[in-house]
Amino acid sequence: MTSTEPSVGTAPPDSATAGSPAAPPAEGAKLPMGALLALAVAVFITSLTETLPAGLLPAMSDTLHASESAVGQTVTIYALGTVLTTIPLSAATAGWRRKRLLMASMGAFAVANTVTALSANYPLTLVARFLAGVAAGLAWALLAGYARRMVAPHQEGRAIAIAMAGIPVALSLGVPAGTFLGKVANWQSAFLAMTGLTVLLLVWIAAIVPDFPGQRAGGKIPVRSTLKVPGVTPVLFVMLVFVLAHTLLYAYIASFLDDIGMGDQTDAALLVFGVASLVSIWVVGTYIAAHLRTLTIVSTLLVGLAVAVLGAFSGTDALVYAAAALWGLGWGGVPTLLQTAAGQAGGEAADAAQAILVVLWNVAMAGGGIAGGLVLQAVGVSPFPWIVLALLVPVLVVVLVSRAHGFPAKSRA
């Protein structure tokens, strides 16, 4: 998912040495929509490419002469590349100007996707996917922070919401589109399409995205001291468990729908989820400045209600679609809420908190996929909604008790 630009120390963002800090936007300035949408496309490309093999496994298996389960590990190794390298690479490139770093990471991403498309060798494909994960992690650790720096303080929540809109679009629309392209042409064309889109994005970034200086280099990202900042650990806990719960069900939603006799309606259910997610992003972006805590509580309750409906009324198609809509309404704005909460809780260590968030987000996604697979093999898919509901209980509790720090009752707007 999703996070902001990591720092290597506790210096404020404008204490950069890589150039003169850009002047802060005027209070009445309009949102730089062209630049923010470029960031959203970057999020879309990296999010879609992570899960793209899931819909192309049979064809990739034939070409690479590997089993479908082995090819499925191309998703795992992508996440592994992000988890293992985001923090050290963010520290190493902290002094780079932001535009240069964004273009370098997306350029590397285009190369990795091209190698994936042209490879007929399984080990080479794994290497390419690992490198794609590395490039994606570096970009993700930069994007939301980049969006924050483009706007005035009261516009930060909306700017991050726009930049992160690529996530639900990729999950709900991009994956089915990539799968369709793989069927009508071949699986390589889906990855080459990602390369082509990335090349166009690089031109877009070069043309209109503003540049900002990097951070003062200071060695390693201060993980331990950042975790001691009041509010940071509760936010990271909420993120870890919430994403784990969501991924556990989302990664196996096709299996769940097939089990209840709606396997041929998976694309439609994902479309409902995606549209509702976009609505959620708009709502969160509009009201997050004054209502972050309330929106986080409501989001948790909506997802909880959605999985309860799935668990109790899975035999009624209309209620399953209603649950998909509730799920999307609850989940769509969660990345923005948690990134903003981490930034606010971190204070001067906000960028370090965001770098940690990127890593834990991918850990949670990998954990959700692994845990879901184990549960699927052991007892089937029917308990999934109730497991998710159980995981959301501590999420809600931590949000409710973190009134002073993390999810403060008093608005910081």
PDB file of C-alpha atoms in Angstrom, residues 12-240:
ATOM      1  CA  PRO A  12      11.914  18.762   9.853  1.00  0.00           C
ATOM      2  CA  PRO A  13      11.188  18.372   6.131  1.00  0.00           C
ATOM      3  CA  ASP A  14      12.423  21.865   5.327  1.00  0.00           C
ATOM      4  CA  SER A  15      15.848  21.351   6.879  1.00  0.00           C
ATOM      5  CA  ALA A  16      17.106  19.877   3.649  1.00  0.00           C
ATOM      6  CA  THR A  17      20.588  20.367   2.336  1.00  0.00           C
ATOM      7  CA  ALA A  18      19.960  19.155  -1.185  1.00  0.00           C
ATOM      8  CA  GLY A  19      18.675  22.545  -2.282  1.00  0.00           C
ATOM      9  CA  SER A  20      16.623  25.470  -1.090  1.00  0.00           C
ATOM     10  CA  PRO A  21      13.261  24.446   0.328  1.00  0.00           C
ATOM     11  CA  ALA A  22      10.286  25.290  -1.839  1.00  0.00           C
ATOM     12  CA  ALA A  23       8.100  28.079  -0.534  1.00  0.00           C
ATOM     13  CA  PRO A  24       4.985  26.745   1.219  1.00  0.00           C
ATOM     14  CA  PRO A  25       1.801  27.035  -0.851  1.00  0.00           C
ATOM     15  CA  ALA A  26      -0.471  29.950  -0.049  1.00  0.00           C
ATOM     16  CA  GLU A  27      -3.478  29.177   2.134  1.00  0.00           C
ATOM     17  CA  GLY A  28      -5.902  29.951  -0.685  1.00  0.00           C
ATOM     18  CA  ALA A  29      -3.978  28.112  -3.409  1.00  0.00           C
ATOM     19  CA  LYS A  30      -5.803  25.501  -5.459  1.00  0.00           C
ATOM     20  CA  LEU A  31      -4.785  21.858  -5.336  1.00  0.00           C
ATOM     21  CA  PRO A  32      -2.171  21.042  -8.020  1.00  0.00           C
ATOM     22  CA  MET A  33      -4.396  18.406  -9.573  1.00  0.00           C
ATOM     23  CA  GLY A  34      -2.145  17.551 -12.501  1.00  0.00           C
ATOM     24  CA  ALA A  35       0.805  16.788 -10.245  1.00  0.00           C
ATOM     25  CA  LEU A  36      -1.304  14.923  -7.679  1.00  0.00           C
ATOM     26  CA  LEU A  37      -2.901  12.785 -10.386  1.00  0.00           C
ATOM     27  CA  ALA A  38       0.578  11.877 -11.627  1.00  0.00           C
ATOM     28  CA  LEU A  39       1.319  10.528  -8.146  1.00  0.00           C
ATOM     29  CA  ALA A  40      -2.006   8.660  -8.197  1.00  0.00           C
ATOM     30  CA  VAL A  41      -1.015   6.981 -11.461  1.00  0.00           C
ATOM     31  CA  ALA A  42       2.301   5.952  -9.903  1.00  0.00           C
ATOM     32  CA  VAL A  43       0.380   4.396  -7.003  1.00  0.00           C
ATOM     33  CA  PHE A  44      -1.962   2.674  -9.468  1.00  0.00           C
ATOM     34  CA  ILE A  45       0.890   1.178 -11.504  1.00  0.00           C
ATOM     35  CA  THR A  46       2.822  -0.113  -8.501  1.00  0.00           C
ATOM     36  CA  SER A  47      -0.301  -1.453  -6.769  1.00  0.00           C
ATOM     37  CA  LEU A  48      -1.574  -3.222  -9.875  1.00  0.00           C
ATOM     38  CA  THR A  49       1.772  -4.750 -10.788  1.00  0.00           C
ATOM     39  CA  GLU A  50       2.091  -6.320  -7.335  1.00  0.00           C
ATOM     40  CA  THR A  51      -1.051  -8.434  -7.740  1.00  0.00           C
ATOM     41  CA  LEU A  52      -1.136  -8.744 -11.549  1.00  0.00           C
ATOM     42  CA  PRO A  53       0.214 -12.335 -11.656  1.00  0.00           C
ATOM     43  CA  ALA A  54      -2.754 -13.549  -9.579  1.00  0.00           C
ATOM     44  CA  GLY A  55      -5.012 -13.366 -12.631  1.00  0.00           C
ATOM     45  CA  LEU A  56      -2.404 -14.712 -15.058  1.00  0.00           C
ATOM     46  CA  LEU A  57      -1.099 -17.783 -13.225  1.00  0.00           C
ATOM     47  CA  PRO A  58      -2.039 -20.534 -15.746  1.00  0.00           C
ATOM     48  CA  ALA A  59      -0.498 -18.744 -18.735  1.00  0.00           C
ATOM     49  CA  MET A  60       2.622 -17.680 -16.818  1.00  0.00           C
ATOM     50  CA  SER A  61       2.989 -21.230 -15.535  1.00  0.00           C
ATOM     51  CA  ASP A  62       3.064 -22.625 -19.078  1.00  0.00           C
ATOM     52  CA  THR A  63       5.627 -20.101 -20.305  1.00  0.00           C
ATOM     53  CA  LEU A  64       7.928 -20.318 -17.297  1.00  0.00           C
ATOM     54  CA  HIS A  65       7.627 -24.116 -16.970  1.00  0.00           C
ATOM     55  CA  ALA A  66       6.758 -23.827 -13.300  1.00  0.00           C
ATOM     56  CA  SER A  67       3.730 -24.828 -11.259  1.00  0.00           C
ATOM     57  CA  GLU A  68       0.984 -22.311 -10.588  1.00  0.00           C
ATOM     58  CA  SER A  69       1.853 -22.304  -6.899  1.00  0.00           C
ATOM     59  CA  ALA A  70       5.473 -21.510  -7.786  1.00  0.00           C
ATOM     60  CA  VAL A  71       4.421 -18.703 -10.110  1.00  0.00           C
ATOM     61  CA  GLY A  72       2.192 -17.415  -7.319  1.00  0.00           C
ATOM     62  CA  GLN A  73       5.366 -16.708  -5.360  1.00  0.00           C
ATOM     63  CA  THR A  74       6.100 -13.881  -7.807  1.00  0.00           C
ATOM     64  CA  VAL A  75       3.601 -11.892  -5.738  1.00  0.00           C
ATOM     65  CA  THR A  76       5.310 -12.864  -2.488  1.00  0.00           C
ATOM     66  CA  ILE A  77       8.799 -11.980  -3.697  1.00  0.00           C
ATOM     67  CA  TYR A  78       7.564  -8.586  -4.898  1.00  0.00           C
ATOM     68  CA  ALA A  79       6.379  -7.833  -1.373  1.00  0.00           C
ATOM     69  CA  LEU A  80       9.637  -9.225  -0.001  1.00  0.00           C
ATOM     70  CA  GLY A  81      11.640  -6.787  -2.113  1.00  0.00           C
ATOM     71  CA  THR A  82       9.648  -3.940  -0.608  1.00  0.00           C
ATOM     72  CA  VAL A  83       9.912  -5.192   2.977  1.00  0.00           C
ATOM     73  CA  LEU A  84      13.656  -5.837   2.930  1.00  0.00           C
ATOM     74  CA  THR A  85      14.838  -2.687   1.176  1.00  0.00           C
ATOM     75  CA  THR A  86      12.458   0.218   1.786  1.00  0.00           C
ATOM     76  CA  ILE A  87      14.050   1.504   5.011  1.00  0.00           C
ATOM     77  CA  PRO A  88      17.744   1.120   4.058  1.00  0.00           C
ATOM     78  CA  LEU A  89      17.214   2.489   0.543  1.00  0.00           C
ATOM     79  CA  SER A  90      15.147   5.387   1.872  1.00  0.00           C
ATOM     80  CA  ALA A  91      17.998   6.236   4.218  1.00  0.00           C
ATOM     81  CA  ALA A  92      20.578   5.924   1.454  1.00  0.00           C
ATOM     82  CA  THR A  93      18.643   8.217  -0.901  1.00  0.00           C
ATOM     83  CA  ALA A  94      17.418  10.717   1.694  1.00  0.00           C
ATOM     84  CA  GLY A  95      19.579  13.489   0.275  1.00  0.00           C
ATOM     85  CA  TRP A  96      18.281  13.054  -3.275  1.00  0.00           C
ATOM     86  CA  ARG A  97      15.952  15.650  -4.661  1.00  0.00           C
ATOM     87  CA  ARG A  98      12.429  14.261  -4.618  1.00  0.00           C
ATOM     88  CA  LYS A  99      11.705  14.472  -8.350  1.00  0.00           C
ATOM     89  CA  ARG A 100      14.970  12.770  -9.242  1.00  0.00           C
ATOM     90  CA  LEU A 101      14.235   9.967  -6.765  1.00  0.00           C
ATOM     91  CA  LEU A 102      10.673   9.481  -8.013  1.00  0.00           C
ATOM     92  CA  MET A 103      11.767   9.286 -11.643  1.00  0.00           C
ATOM     93  CA  ALA A 104      14.628   6.915 -10.801  1.00  0.00           C
ATOM     94  CA  SER A 105      12.350   4.549  -8.897  1.00  0.00           C
ATOM     95  CA  MET A 106       9.674   4.530 -11.607  1.00  0.00           C
ATOM     96  CA  GLY A 107      12.325   4.098 -14.316  1.00  0.00           C
ATOM     97  CA  ALA A 108      13.685   1.051 -12.496  1.00  0.00           C
ATOM     98  CA  PHE A 109      10.128  -0.203 -12.183  1.00  0.00           C
ATOM     99  CA  ALA A 110       9.651   0.028 -15.964  1.00  0.00           C
ATOM    100  CA  VAL A 111      12.853  -1.945 -16.557  1.00  0.00           C
ATOM    101  CA  ALA A 112      11.793  -4.677 -14.097  1.00  0.00           C
ATOM    102  CA  ASN A 113       8.359  -5.037 -15.732  1.00  0.00           C
ATOM    103  CA  THR A 114       9.946  -5.235 -19.177  1.00  0.00           C
ATOM    104  CA  VAL A 115      12.294  -8.019 -18.064  1.00  0.00           C
ATOM    105  CA  THR A 116       9.314  -9.849 -16.524  1.00  0.00           C
ATOM    106  CA  ALA A 117       7.408  -9.620 -19.810  1.00  0.00           C
ATOM    107  CA  LEU A 118      10.326 -10.862 -21.925  1.00  0.00           C
ATOM    108  CA  SER A 119      11.537 -13.594 -19.566  1.00  0.00           C
ATOM    109  CA  ALA A 120      10.874 -17.262 -20.197  1.00  0.00           C
ATOM    110  CA  ASN A 121      13.076 -18.248 -17.267  1.00  0.00           C
ATOM    111  CA  TYR A 122      11.532 -18.680 -13.819  1.00  0.00           C
ATOM    112  CA  PRO A 123      14.577 -17.628 -11.734  1.00  0.00           C
ATOM    113  CA  LEU A 124      15.082 -14.520 -13.901  1.00  0.00           C
ATOM    114  CA  THR A 125      11.407 -13.664 -13.469  1.00  0.00           C
ATOM    115  CA  LEU A 126      11.772 -13.914  -9.691  1.00  0.00           C
ATOM    116  CA  VAL A 127      14.763 -11.549  -9.794  1.00  0.00           C
ATOM    117  CA  ALA A 128      12.817  -9.067 -11.915  1.00  0.00           C
ATOM    118  CA  ARG A 129       9.843  -9.218  -9.578  1.00  0.00           C
ATOM    119  CA  PHE A 130      12.077  -8.689  -6.548  1.00  0.00           C
ATOM    120  CA  LEU A 131      13.597  -5.604  -8.183  1.00  0.00           C
ATOM    121  CA  ALA A 132      10.124  -4.331  -9.060  1.00  0.00           C
ATOM    122  CA  GLY A 133       9.227  -4.636  -5.379  1.00  0.00           C
ATOM    123  CA  VAL A 134      12.371  -2.724  -4.419  1.00  0.00           C
ATOM    124  CA  ALA A 135      11.523   0.118  -6.818  1.00  0.00           C
ATOM    125  CA  ALA A 136       7.889   0.154  -5.721  1.00  0.00           C
ATOM    126  CA  GLY A 137       8.790   0.319  -2.032  1.00  0.00           C
ATOM    127  CA  LEU A 138      11.075   3.282  -2.608  1.00  0.00           C
ATOM    128  CA  ALA A 139       8.345   5.055  -4.585  1.00  0.00           C
ATOM    129  CA  TRP A 140       5.650   4.276  -2.021  1.00  0.00           C
ATOM    130  CA  ALA A 141       7.841   5.618   0.779  1.00  0.00           C
ATOM    131  CA  LEU A 142       8.017   8.879  -1.142  1.00  0.00           C
ATOM    132  CA  LEU A 143       4.622   9.481  -2.741  1.00  0.00           C
ATOM    133  CA  ALA A 144       2.270  10.579   0.030  1.00  0.00           C
ATOM    134  CA  GLY A 145       4.939  12.781   1.592  1.00  0.00           C
ATOM    135  CA  TYR A 146       5.492  14.303  -1.835  1.00  0.00           C
ATOM    136  CA  ALA A 147       1.771  15.063  -2.018  1.00  0.00           C
ATOM    137  CA  ARG A 148       1.851  16.718   1.421  1.00  0.00           C
ATOM    138  CA  ARG A 149       4.652  19.047   0.386  1.00  0.00           C
ATOM    139  CA  MET A 150       2.754  20.289  -2.665  1.00  0.00           C
ATOM    140  CA  VAL A 151      -0.071  21.839  -0.650  1.00  0.00           C
ATOM    141  CA  ALA A 152      -0.902  24.029   2.309  1.00  0.00           C
ATOM    142  CA  PRO A 153      -1.253  22.250   5.701  1.00  0.00           C
ATOM    143  CA  HIS A 154      -5.060  22.289   5.676  1.00  0.00           C
ATOM    144  CA  GLN A 155      -5.056  20.558   2.259  1.00  0.00           C
ATOM    145  CA  GLU A 156      -2.734  17.690   3.187  1.00  0.00           C
ATOM    146  CA  GLY A 157      -5.463  15.116   3.835  1.00  0.00           C
ATOM    147  CA  ARG A 158      -7.177  15.803   0.528  1.00  0.00           C
ATOM    148  CA  ALA A 159      -3.870  15.755  -1.357  1.00  0.00           C
ATOM    149  CA  ILE A 160      -2.924  12.372   0.112  1.00  0.00           C
ATOM    150  CA  ALA A 161      -6.404  11.035  -0.679  1.00  0.00           C
ATOM    151  CA  ILE A 162      -5.968  11.997  -4.343  1.00  0.00           C
ATOM    152  CA  ALA A 163      -2.471  10.522  -4.525  1.00  0.00           C
ATOM    153  CA  MET A 164      -3.629   7.261  -2.922  1.00  0.00           C
ATOM    154  CA  ALA A 165      -6.729   6.893  -5.113  1.00  0.00           C
ATOM    155  CA  GLY A 166      -4.728   4.562  -7.330  1.00  0.00           C
ATOM    156  CA  ILE A 167      -4.916   1.772  -4.737  1.00  0.00           C
ATOM    157  CA  PRO A 168      -8.644   0.913  -4.905  1.00  0.00           C
ATOM    158  CA  VAL A 169      -8.705   1.592  -8.645  1.00  0.00           C
ATOM    159  CA  ALA A 170      -5.909  -0.935  -9.147  1.00  0.00           C
ATOM    160  CA  LEU A 171      -7.508  -3.498  -6.864  1.00  0.00           C
ATOM    161  CA  SER A 172     -11.029  -3.215  -8.233  1.00  0.00           C
ATOM    162  CA  LEU A 173     -10.606  -2.240 -11.886  1.00  0.00           C
ATOM    163  CA  GLY A 174      -6.976  -2.838 -12.778  1.00  0.00           C
ATOM    164  CA  VAL A 175      -6.717  -6.508 -11.839  1.00  0.00           C
ATOM    165  CA  PRO A 176      -9.780  -7.579 -13.883  1.00  0.00           C
ATOM    166  CA  ALA A 177      -8.557  -5.413 -16.801  1.00  0.00           C
ATOM    167  CA  GLY A 178      -5.087  -6.954 -16.661  1.00  0.00           C
ATOM    168  CA  THR A 179      -6.582 -10.436 -16.533  1.00  0.00           C
ATOM    169  CA  PHE A 180      -8.796  -9.664 -19.544  1.00  0.00           C
ATOM    170  CA  LEU A 181      -5.815  -8.319 -21.505  1.00  0.00           C
ATOM    171  CA  GLY A 182      -3.878 -11.466 -20.686  1.00  0.00           C
ATOM    172  CA  LYS A 183      -6.718 -13.609 -22.023  1.00  0.00           C
ATOM    173  CA  VAL A 184      -7.341 -11.731 -25.287  1.00  0.00           C
ATOM    174  CA  ALA A 185      -3.635 -11.318 -26.051  1.00  0.00           C
ATOM    175  CA  ASN A 186      -1.084 -12.955 -23.735  1.00  0.00           C
ATOM    176  CA  TRP A 187       0.192 -12.470 -20.208  1.00  0.00           C
ATOM    177  CA  GLN A 188       3.302 -10.659 -21.451  1.00  0.00           C
ATOM    178  CA  SER A 189       1.138  -7.909 -22.953  1.00  0.00           C
ATOM    179  CA  ALA A 190      -0.239  -7.079 -19.507  1.00  0.00           C
ATOM    180  CA  PHE A 191       3.263  -6.422 -18.136  1.00  0.00           C
ATOM    181  CA  LEU A 192       4.330  -4.545 -21.273  1.00  0.00           C
ATOM    182  CA  ALA A 193       1.247  -2.356 -20.862  1.00  0.00           C
ATOM    183  CA  MET A 194       2.540  -1.466 -17.374  1.00  0.00           C
ATOM    184  CA  THR A 195       5.896  -0.531 -18.917  1.00  0.00           C
ATOM    185  CA  GLY A 196       4.226   1.667 -21.530  1.00  0.00           C
ATOM    186  CA  LEU A 197       2.106   3.388 -18.916  1.00  0.00           C
ATOM    187  CA  THR A 198       5.178   3.971 -16.751  1.00  0.00           C
ATOM    188  CA  VAL A 199       7.075   5.571 -19.646  1.00  0.00           C
ATOM    189  CA  LEU A 200       4.159   7.955 -20.229  1.00  0.00           C
ATOM    190  CA  LEU A 201       4.091   8.704 -16.515  1.00  0.00           C
ATOM    191  CA  LEU A 202       7.792   9.611 -16.536  1.00  0.00           C
ATOM    192  CA  VAL A 203       7.095  12.197 -19.227  1.00  0.00           C
ATOM    193  CA  TRP A 204       4.163  13.494 -17.168  1.00  0.00           C
ATOM    194  CA  ILE A 205       6.297  13.770 -14.027  1.00  0.00           C
ATOM    195  CA  ALA A 206       9.095  15.543 -15.875  1.00  0.00           C
ATOM    196  CA  ALA A 207       6.652  18.050 -17.339  1.00  0.00           C
ATOM    197  CA  ILE A 208       4.506  19.182 -14.411  1.00  0.00           C
ATOM    198  CA  VAL A 209       5.414  17.643 -11.057  1.00  0.00           C
ATOM    199  CA  PRO A 210       7.266  20.173  -8.856  1.00  0.00           C
ATOM    200  CA  ASP A 211      10.620  19.332  -7.327  1.00  0.00           C
ATOM    201  CA  PHE A 212      11.572  19.457  -3.636  1.00  0.00           C
ATOM    202  CA  PRO A 213      14.904  19.046  -1.859  1.00  0.00           C
ATOM    203  CA  GLY A 214      15.816  15.896  -0.017  1.00  0.00           C
ATOM    204  CA  GLN A 215      16.524  15.498   3.654  1.00  0.00           C
ATOM    205  CA  ARG A 216      19.645  16.003   5.668  1.00  0.00           C
ATOM    206  CA  ALA A 217      21.510  12.705   5.616  1.00  0.00           C
ATOM    207  CA  GLY A 218      21.952  11.226   9.058  1.00  0.00           C
ATOM    208  CA  GLY A 219      22.592   7.493   8.792  1.00  0.00           C
ATOM    209  CA  LYS A 220      19.909   4.974   9.597  1.00  0.00           C
ATOM    210  CA  ILE A 221      16.242   5.665   9.992  1.00  0.00           C
ATOM    211  CA  PRO A 222      15.686   5.894  13.787  1.00  0.00           C
ATOM    212  CA  VAL A 223      13.235   3.019  14.152  1.00  0.00           C
ATOM    213  CA  ARG A 224      13.464   2.606  17.935  1.00  0.00           C
ATOM    214  CA  SER A 225      13.226   6.291  18.799  1.00  0.00           C
ATOM    215  CA  THR A 226      10.374   6.764  16.322  1.00  0.00           C
ATOM    216  CA  LEU A 227       8.384   3.933  17.919  1.00  0.00           C
ATOM    217  CA  LYS A 228       8.768   5.690  21.280  1.00  0.00           C
ATOM    218  CA  VAL A 229       7.066   8.861  20.012  1.00  0.00           C
ATOM    219  CA  PRO A 230       3.594   8.979  21.627  1.00  0.00           C
ATOM    220  CA  GLY A 231       0.922   7.834  19.204  1.00  0.00           C
ATOM    221  CA  VAL A 232       3.169   6.221  16.593  1.00  0.00           C
ATOM    222  CA  THR A 233       2.957   2.657  17.918  1.00  0.00           C
ATOM    223  CA  PRO A 234      -0.875   2.678  18.230  1.00  0.00           C
ATOM    224  CA  VAL A 235      -1.204   3.903  14.642  1.00  0.00           C
ATOM    225  CA  LEU A 236       1.198   1.256  13.367  1.00  0.00           C
ATOM    226  CA  PHE A 237      -0.620  -1.454  15.344  1.00  0.00           C
ATOM    227  CA  VAL A 238      -3.972  -0.406  13.879  1.00  0.00           C
ATOM    228  CA  MET A 239      -2.464  -0.395  10.392  1.00  0.00           C
ATOM    229  CA  LEU A 240      -0.825  -3.809  10.793  1.00  0.00           C
TER     230      LEU A 240
END
